[in-house]
PDB file of C-alpha atoms in Angstrom:
ATOM      1  CA  ALA A   6      44.330  59.968 -43.502  1.00 63.00           C
ATOM      2  CA  LEU A   7      41.455  57.578 -43.180  1.00 73.00           C
ATOM      3  CA  ASN A   8      41.717  53.767 -44.946  1.00 77.00           C
ATOM      4  CA  TRP A   9      38.604  52.806 -45.766  1.00 76.00           C
ATOM      5  CA  THR A  10      39.491  49.141 -46.933  1.00 79.00           C
ATOM      6  CA  VAL A  11      36.861  46.465 -45.427  1.00 73.00           C
ATOM      7  CA  PRO A  12      38.799  44.620 -43.037  1.00 73.00           C
ATOM      8  CA  ASP A  13      39.084  40.968 -44.255  1.00 76.00           C
ATOM      9  CA  PHE A  14      37.063  39.403 -41.252  1.00 69.00           C
ATOM     10  CA  ILE A  15      34.095  41.595 -41.802  1.00 67.00           C
ATOM     11  CA  VAL A  16      33.588  40.790 -45.351  1.00 64.00           C
ATOM     12  CA  PRO A  17      31.768  37.876 -44.485  1.00 62.00           C
ATOM     13  CA  ASN A  18      29.660  38.944 -41.925  1.00 60.00           C
ATOM     14  CA  GLN A  19      28.167  41.839 -43.979  1.00 60.00           C
ATOM     15  CA  GLY A  20      24.622  40.325 -44.992  1.00 62.00           C
ATOM     16  CA  LYS A  21      22.285  41.602 -46.399  1.00 63.00           C
ATOM     17  CA  VAL A  22      21.570  45.617 -47.294  1.00 65.00           C
ATOM     18  CA  LEU A  23      19.364  47.167 -44.583  1.00 62.00           C
ATOM     19  CA  GLN A  24      17.663  50.166 -45.856  1.00 60.00           C
ATOM     20  CA  ALA A  25      14.697  51.444 -43.438  1.00 64.00           C
ATOM     21  CA  SER A  26      15.895  53.116 -40.301  1.00 64.00           C
ATOM     22  CA  GLU A  27      13.202  50.598 -38.326  1.00 66.00           C
ATOM     23  CA  ARG A  28      15.328  47.380 -39.563  1.00 68.00           C
ATOM     24  CA  ILE A  29      18.079  48.619 -39.041  1.00 67.00           C
ATOM     25  CA  GLN A  30      17.157  49.738 -34.611  1.00 67.00           C
ATOM     26  CA  GLU A  31      16.142  46.108 -34.804  1.00 71.00           C
ATOM     27  CA  TRP A  32      19.446  44.884 -36.308  1.00 66.00           C
ATOM     28  CA  THR A  33      21.656  47.087 -33.574  1.00 65.00           C
ATOM     29  CA  LYS A  34      19.955  45.261 -30.613  1.00 68.00           C
ATOM     30  CA  LYS A  35      20.692  41.788 -32.032  1.00 66.00           C
ATOM     31  CA  GLU A  36      23.674  41.074 -29.657  1.00 62.00           C
ATOM     32  CA  SER A  37      24.684  38.292 -32.025  1.00 63.00           C
ATOM     33  CA  GLU A  38      24.826  40.925 -34.948  1.00 59.00           C
ATOM     34  CA  ARG A  39      28.178  42.737 -34.528  1.00 60.00           C
ATOM     35  CA  PHE A  40      28.101  44.791 -38.590  1.00 65.00           C
ATOM     36  CA  VAL A  41      25.202  46.193 -40.136  1.00 66.00           C
ATOM     37  CA  ARG A  42      25.312  47.278 -43.792  1.00 67.00           C
ATOM     38  CA  THR A  43      23.179  49.785 -45.317  1.00 70.00           C
ATOM     39  CA  ARG A  44      21.851  52.042 -47.699  1.00 65.00           C
ATOM     40  CA  ILE A  45      19.960  54.939 -46.375  1.00 67.00           C
ATOM     41  CA  GLN A  46      19.037  59.121 -46.571  1.00 70.00           C
ATOM     42  CA  THR A  47      17.506  60.562 -43.907  1.00 71.00           C
ATOM     43  CA  PHE A  48      16.066  63.672 -42.932  1.00 69.00           C
ATOM     44  CA  ASP A  49      18.094  64.026 -39.784  1.00 73.00           C
ATOM     45  CA  GLY A  50      21.166  62.446 -41.889  1.00 72.00           C
ATOM     46  CA  GLY A  51      20.897  59.372 -39.502  1.00 76.00           C
ATOM     47  CA  GLN A  52      20.514  60.943 -36.075  1.00 81.00           C
ATOM     48  CA  THR A  53      17.713  59.265 -34.946  1.00 78.00           C
ATOM     49  CA  LEU A  54      20.084  56.106 -35.058  1.00 75.00           C
ATOM     50  CA  TYR A  55      23.033  57.169 -33.749  1.00 79.00           C
ATOM     51  CA  GLU A  56      21.516  58.048 -30.850  1.00 81.00           C
ATOM     52  CA  ASN A  57      19.593  55.126 -29.895  1.00 77.00           C
ATOM     53  CA  VAL A  58      22.617  53.214 -29.621  1.00 74.00           C
ATOM     54  CA  THR A  59      25.527  55.669 -27.795  1.00 81.00           C
ATOM     55  CA  ASP A  60      25.099  58.143 -24.847  1.00 84.00           C
ATOM     56  CA  THR A  61      26.216  61.480 -26.880  1.00 85.00           C
ATOM     57  CA  THR A  62      24.318  63.553 -29.359  1.00 86.00           C
ATOM     58  CA  TYR A  63      24.366  64.581 -32.857  1.00 84.00           C
ATOM     59  CA  ASN A  64      24.625  68.185 -31.279  1.00 84.00           C
ATOM     60  CA  GLU A  65      27.471  67.229 -29.398  1.00 87.00           C
ATOM     61  CA  ILE A  66      29.439  64.932 -32.229  1.00 88.00           C
ATOM     62  CA  TYR A  67      28.830  66.333 -35.706  1.00 89.00           C
ATOM     63  CA  HIS A  68      31.048  69.395 -35.845  1.00 91.00           C
ATOM     64  CA  THR A  69      34.581  67.523 -34.646  1.00 91.00           C
ATOM     65  CA  ILE A  70      33.484  64.223 -36.526  1.00 89.00           C
ATOM     66  CA  PHE A  71      33.013  66.388 -40.101  1.00 91.00           C
ATOM     67  CA  ARG A  72      35.938  68.752 -39.890  1.00 92.00           C
ATOM     68  CA  LEU A  73      37.887  65.434 -38.955  1.00 90.00           C
ATOM     69  CA  LEU A  74      36.754  63.685 -42.234  1.00 89.00           C
ATOM     70  CA  PHE A  75      36.613  66.389 -44.610  1.00 91.00           C
ATOM     71  CA  GLU A  76      37.759  70.150 -45.369  1.00 92.00           C
ATOM     72  CA  PRO A  77      37.295  72.696 -48.054  1.00 95.00           C
ATOM     73  CA  SER A  78      39.075  72.464 -51.565  1.00 95.00           C
ATOM     74  CA  PRO A  79      42.038  74.902 -51.805  1.00 96.00           C
ATOM     75  CA  ALA A  80      39.893  77.063 -54.347  1.00 96.00           C
ATOM     76  CA  ILE A  81      36.425  76.776 -51.878  1.00 96.00           C
ATOM     77  CA  ALA A  82      39.275  77.579 -48.740  1.00 97.00           C
ATOM     78  CA  LYS A  83      40.684  80.929 -50.428  1.00 96.00           C
ATOM     79  CA  ILE A  84      37.071  82.145 -51.096  1.00 95.00           C
ATOM     80  CA  LEU A  85      36.608  81.626 -47.531  1.00 96.00           C
ATOM     81  CA  ARG A  86      39.042  83.325 -46.115  1.00 96.00           C
ATOM     82  CA  ALA A  87      38.810  86.148 -47.985  1.00 95.00           C
ATOM     83  CA  LYS A  88      34.949  86.566 -47.090  1.00 95.00           C
ATOM     84  CA  LEU A  89      36.005  85.740 -43.510  1.00 96.00           C
ATOM     85  CA  SER A  90      38.748  88.792 -44.283  1.00 96.00           C
ATOM     86  CA  GLU A  91      36.402  90.961 -46.018  1.00 94.00           C
ATOM     87  CA  ALA A  92      33.355  90.836 -43.479  1.00 94.00           C
ATOM     88  CA  GLY A  93      35.070  90.650 -40.072  1.00 94.00           C
ATOM     89  CA  LEU A  94      33.299  87.336 -39.424  1.00 96.00           C
ATOM     90  CA  ILE A  95      35.282  85.100 -36.445  1.00 96.00           C
ATOM     91  CA  PRO A  96      34.487  81.336 -36.752  1.00 96.00           C
ATOM     92  CA  GLY A  97      31.935  80.850 -33.620  1.00 95.00           C
ATOM     93  CA  HIS A  98      31.100  84.196 -33.251  1.00 96.00           C
ATOM     94  CA  TYR A  99      28.297  84.995 -34.973  1.00 97.00           C
ATOM     95  CA  ALA A 100      24.895  83.921 -36.303  1.00 97.00           C
ATOM     96  CA  VAL A 101      23.148  82.346 -39.376  1.00 98.00           C
ATOM     97  CA  ALA A 102      19.752  82.959 -40.806  1.00 98.00           C
ATOM     98  CA  HIS A 103      19.119  80.202 -43.695  1.00 97.00           C
ATOM     99  CA  TYR A 104      16.200  81.135 -45.743  1.00 97.00           C
ATOM    100  CA  ARG A 105      14.930  77.981 -48.302  1.00 94.00           C
ATOM    101  CA  ALA A 106      12.503  80.222 -50.653  1.00 94.00           C
ATOM    102  CA  PHE A 107      11.767  77.375 -53.316  1.00 91.00           C
ATOM    103  CA  TYR A 108      11.977  74.604 -51.035  1.00 88.00           C
ATOM    104  CA  GLY A 109       9.716  72.606 -52.677  1.00 84.00           C
ATOM    105  CA  ARG A 110       8.414  74.724 -54.876  1.00 86.00           C
ATOM    106  CA  ALA A 111       9.554  76.471 -58.156  1.00 84.00           C
ATOM    107  CA  ASN A 112       8.668  80.280 -57.173  1.00 88.00           C
ATOM    108  CA  ARG A 113       7.195  81.851 -54.315  1.00 93.00           C
ATOM    109  CA  ARG A 114       5.441  85.266 -53.905  1.00 96.00           C
ATOM    110  CA  PRO A 115       7.935  88.377 -54.047  1.00 96.00           C
ATOM    111  CA  ASN A 116       6.855  90.037 -50.923  1.00 97.00           C
ATOM    112  CA  ALA A 117       6.490  86.382 -48.709  1.00 96.00           C
ATOM    113  CA  ILE A 118       9.936  86.276 -49.603  1.00 96.00           C
ATOM    114  CA  ARG A 119      10.776  89.692 -48.639  1.00 97.00           C
ATOM    115  CA  GLN A 120       8.583  88.970 -45.615  1.00 97.00           C
ATOM    116  CA  THR A 121      10.189  85.734 -44.442  1.00 97.00           C
ATOM    117  CA  ALA A 122      13.775  86.689 -45.550  1.00 97.00           C
ATOM    118  CA  ILE A 123      13.236  89.664 -42.945  1.00 97.00           C
ATOM    119  CA  ASN A 124      12.034  87.870 -39.835  1.00 97.00           C
ATOM    120  CA  ALA A 125      14.833  85.289 -40.726  1.00 97.00           C
ATOM    121  CA  VAL A 126      17.351  87.478 -39.626  1.00 97.00           C
ATOM    122  CA  ASN A 127      15.572  88.785 -36.881  1.00 97.00           C
ATOM    123  CA  CYS A 128      15.559  85.729 -35.795  1.00 97.00           C
ATOM    124  CA  ALA A 129      18.643  84.961 -35.809  1.00 97.00           C
ATOM    125  CA  SER A 130      19.879  88.393 -33.999  1.00 96.00           C
ATOM    126  CA  GLN A 131      17.510  87.538 -31.198  1.00 96.00           C
ATOM    127  CA  LEU A 132      19.997  84.514 -30.218  1.00 96.00           C
ATOM    128  CA  ARG A 133      23.224  86.889 -30.468  1.00 93.00           C
ATOM    129  CA  PRO A 134      21.981  90.233 -29.872  1.00 91.00           C
ATOM    130  CA  ASP A 135      25.629  91.366 -29.376  1.00 84.00           C
ATOM    131  CA  GLY A 136      27.124  89.749 -33.232  1.00 84.00           C
ATOM    132  CA  PRO A 137      26.720  90.233 -36.630  1.00 96.00           C
ATOM    133  CA  VAL A 138      24.265  87.436 -38.227  1.00 97.00           C
ATOM    134  CA  TYR A 139      25.227  86.005 -41.416  1.00 97.00           C
ATOM    135  CA  PHE A 140      22.529  85.191 -43.864  1.00 97.00           C
ATOM    136  CA  ALA A 141      22.298  82.516 -46.644  1.00 96.00           C
ATOM    137  CA  SER A 142      19.244  81.977 -48.985  1.00 95.00           C
ATOM    138  CA  ASP A 143      18.251  80.055 -52.839  1.00 92.00           C
ATOM    139  CA  SER A 144      16.567  83.157 -53.132  1.00 93.00           C
ATOM    140  CA  LEU A 145      18.223  86.383 -55.099  1.00 93.00           C
ATOM    141  CA  LEU A 146      15.329  88.401 -54.344  1.00 95.00           C
ATOM    142  CA  ALA A 147      15.671  87.281 -50.233  1.00 96.00           C
ATOM    143  CA  ILE A 148      19.653  88.039 -50.559  1.00 95.00           C
ATOM    144  CA  SER A 149      18.936  91.883 -51.880  1.00 95.00           C
ATOM    145  CA  THR A 150      16.171  92.452 -49.438  1.00 97.00           C
ATOM    146  CA  VAL A 151      18.099  91.531 -46.473  1.00 97.00           C
ATOM    147  CA  ARG A 152      20.894  93.680 -47.980  1.00 95.00           C
ATOM    148  CA  ASP A 153      19.089  96.717 -48.567  1.00 96.00           C
ATOM    149  CA  TYR A 154      17.121  95.894 -44.650  1.00 97.00           C
ATOM    150  CA  ALA A 155      20.837  95.657 -43.041  1.00 96.00           C
ATOM    151  CA  THR A 156      22.066  98.999 -45.094  1.00 95.00           C
ATOM    152  CA  LYS A 157      18.951 100.845 -44.170  1.00 96.00           C
ATOM    153  CA  ASN A 158      19.345  99.957 -40.021  1.00 95.00           C
ATOM    154  CA  SER A 159      22.686 100.065 -40.158  1.00 93.00           C
ATOM    155  CA  TYR A 160      22.524  96.486 -39.004  1.00 94.00           C
ATOM    156  CA  ALA A 161      25.967  94.126 -39.010  1.00 95.00           C
ATOM    157  CA  ILE A 162      24.069  91.182 -41.524  1.00 96.00           C
ATOM    158  CA  ILE A 163      26.778  90.055 -44.206  1.00 95.00           C
ATOM    159  CA  THR A 164      24.987  88.076 -47.010  1.00 94.00           C
ATOM    160  CA  PRO A 165      26.943  86.557 -50.089  1.00 89.00           C
ATOM    161  CA  THR A 166      28.898  88.444 -52.564  1.00 78.00           C
ATOM    162  CA  GLU A 167      26.963  90.251 -55.221  1.00 68.00           C
ATOM    163  CA  ASN A 168      25.440  88.008 -57.824  1.00 67.00           C
ATOM    164  CA  GLU A 169      22.922  88.850 -60.785  1.00 63.00           C
ATOM    165  CA  GLN A 170      21.925  85.183 -60.727  1.00 71.00           C
ATOM    166  CA  GLU A 171      19.417  83.071 -58.316  1.00 76.00           C
ATOM    167  CA  PRO A 172      22.182  80.614 -56.603  1.00 78.00           C
ATOM    168  CA  LEU A 173      22.414  77.357 -58.011  1.00 78.00           C
ATOM    169  CA  HIS A 174      21.043  74.058 -56.572  1.00 78.00           C
ATOM    170  CA  LEU A 175      22.695  71.066 -56.503  1.00 77.00           C
ATOM    171  CA  ASP A 176      19.998  68.743 -57.174  1.00 71.00           C
ATOM    172  CA  LYS A 177      17.842  71.398 -59.677  1.00 74.00           C
ATOM    173  CA  ALA A 178      20.466  73.309 -61.945  1.00 74.00           C
ATOM    174  CA  GLY A 179      19.804  72.339 -65.222  1.00 76.00           C
ATOM    175  CA  ASN A 180      22.549  70.377 -67.709  1.00 80.00           C
ATOM    176  CA  TRP A 181      24.441  70.335 -64.447  1.00 78.00           C
ATOM    177  CA  SER A 182      27.339  67.753 -65.682  1.00 80.00           C
ATOM    178  CA  GLN A 183      28.455  70.271 -68.511  1.00 84.00           C
ATOM    179  CA  ARG A 184      28.994  73.369 -65.870  1.00 87.00           C
ATOM    180  CA  HIS A 185      32.235  73.944 -64.457  1.00 89.00           C
ATOM    181  CA  PRO A 186      32.919  73.081 -60.386  1.00 89.00           C
ATOM    182  CA  SER A 187      33.240  76.866 -59.672  1.00 90.00           C
ATOM    183  CA  ASP A 188      29.698  77.414 -60.864  1.00 88.00           C
ATOM    184  CA  PHE A 189      28.986  75.226 -57.524  1.00 90.00           C
ATOM    185  CA  TYR A 190      31.693  76.822 -55.530  1.00 92.00           C
ATOM    186  CA  SER A 191      29.108  79.667 -53.727  1.00 91.00           C
ATOM    187  CA  ILE A 192      26.951  76.414 -52.282  1.00 91.00           C
ATOM    188  CA  PHE A 193      29.973  75.117 -50.184  1.00 94.00           C
ATOM    189  CA  VAL A 194      31.020  78.487 -49.823  1.00 94.00           C
ATOM    190  CA  ASP A 195      27.476  79.016 -47.829  1.00 94.00           C
ATOM    191  CA  LEU A 196      27.420  75.933 -46.274  1.00 95.00           C
ATOM    192  CA  TYR A 197      31.236  76.411 -44.736  1.00 96.00           C
ATOM    193  CA  LEU A 198      29.746  79.749 -43.532  1.00 97.00           C
ATOM    194  CA  MET A 199      26.759  78.238 -42.020  1.00 97.00           C
ATOM    195  CA  GLY A 200      28.609  76.155 -40.114  1.00 96.00           C
ATOM    196  CA  MET A 201      31.477  78.521 -38.499  1.00 97.00           C
ATOM    197  CA  GLY A 202      28.505  80.276 -37.092  1.00 97.00           C
ATOM    198  CA  ARG A 203      27.137  79.845 -33.270  1.00 94.00           C
ATOM    199  CA  CYS A 204      23.221  80.009 -32.788  1.00 95.00           C
ATOM    200  CA  PHE A 205      21.448  79.500 -35.700  1.00 96.00           C
ATOM    201  CA  SER A 206      17.692  80.212 -37.653  1.00 97.00           C
ATOM    202  CA  TRP A 207      16.645  77.851 -40.247  1.00 95.00           C
ATOM    203  CA  GLY A 208      13.134  77.107 -41.418  1.00 94.00           C
ATOM    204  CA  GLN A 209      12.902  74.293 -43.649  1.00 91.00           C
ATOM    205  CA  GLY A 210      15.307  71.857 -45.665  1.00 87.00           C
ATOM    206  CA  GLY A 211      17.619  69.443 -44.681  1.00 87.00           C
ATOM    207  CA  PHE A 212      20.310  72.199 -46.011  1.00 90.00           C
ATOM    208  CA  GLY A 213      19.980  74.968 -43.522  1.00 92.00           C
ATOM    209  CA  ARG A 214      19.764  71.879 -40.923  1.00 90.00           C
ATOM    210  CA  PHE A 215      23.120  70.734 -42.231  1.00 91.00           C
ATOM    211  CA  GLY A 216      24.408  74.015 -41.338  1.00 94.00           C
ATOM    212  CA  LEU A 217      22.975  73.967 -38.182  1.00 93.00           C
ATOM    213  CA  LEU A 218      24.784  70.492 -37.232  1.00 92.00           C
ATOM    214  CA  LEU A 219      28.354  71.906 -38.297  1.00 94.00           C
ATOM    215  CA  SER A 220      28.045  74.883 -36.257  1.00 95.00           C
ATOM    216  CA  TYR A 221      29.427  75.632 -32.985  1.00 95.00           C
ATOM    217  CA  ASN A 222      26.744  75.296 -30.840  1.00 94.00           C
ATOM    218  CA  ALA A 223      24.140  72.935 -32.739  1.00 91.00           C
ATOM    219  CA  SER A 224      21.891  73.559 -29.628  1.00 91.00           C
ATOM    220  CA  CYS A 225      21.364  76.980 -30.105  1.00 95.00           C
ATOM    221  CA  TYR A 226      18.428  77.562 -32.468  1.00 95.00           C
ATOM    222  CA  ASN A 227      15.442  78.532 -33.584  1.00 96.00           C
ATOM    223  CA  ARG A 228      12.850  78.293 -36.215  1.00 95.00           C
ATOM    224  CA  HIS A 229      11.963  81.068 -38.389  1.00 95.00           C
ATOM    225  CA  THR A 230       9.271  79.468 -39.990  1.00 84.00           C
ATOM    226  CA  TRP A 231       8.291  75.840 -40.742  1.00 72.00           C
TER     227      TRP A 231
END
């Protein structure tokens, strides 16, 4: 367990909260300042800031650091074990394709979804030609398209458990505060399954990039769309 208590000797030295990446980078160059207090959200999760002050890269440490700090809840861990067993997936031995169909928009043309979904799994399979591919998406049409594509061609492509509703978004689900936590389990199951892969194909959005950072080789990736 971690003790998150702020030591007494740090409290007087915290200074004001910095909320811009540029300011934080300037602050870390000051030899007289030992502490930086910040509240910031960045697309790369702080990667640029981290790599400016260390000799290692985010890709090298994020997989391990995340697992030291977090573990899935018992309910989600149970679903993960069942999915891995059912699909025959071995952590670190499969590729991942993630397609965020509704990034920055409420809808997209069905044909565009179908084409991009198939392109995504094809791109992932290029990274690990001999291994299975796990496909995740926020589009039910994309998931069903890839499932049919895999069946028709006898490809080893694994998709989320069949669902008759669009996958929920943590930041877009209506009445989210009134929903049961289990309604959102699939989000975390997808995240952990993506993070158990090795080699990754992703397009738009931070969720796919998050999965890449959690994976066993965050340097093995391609972008199926921009």
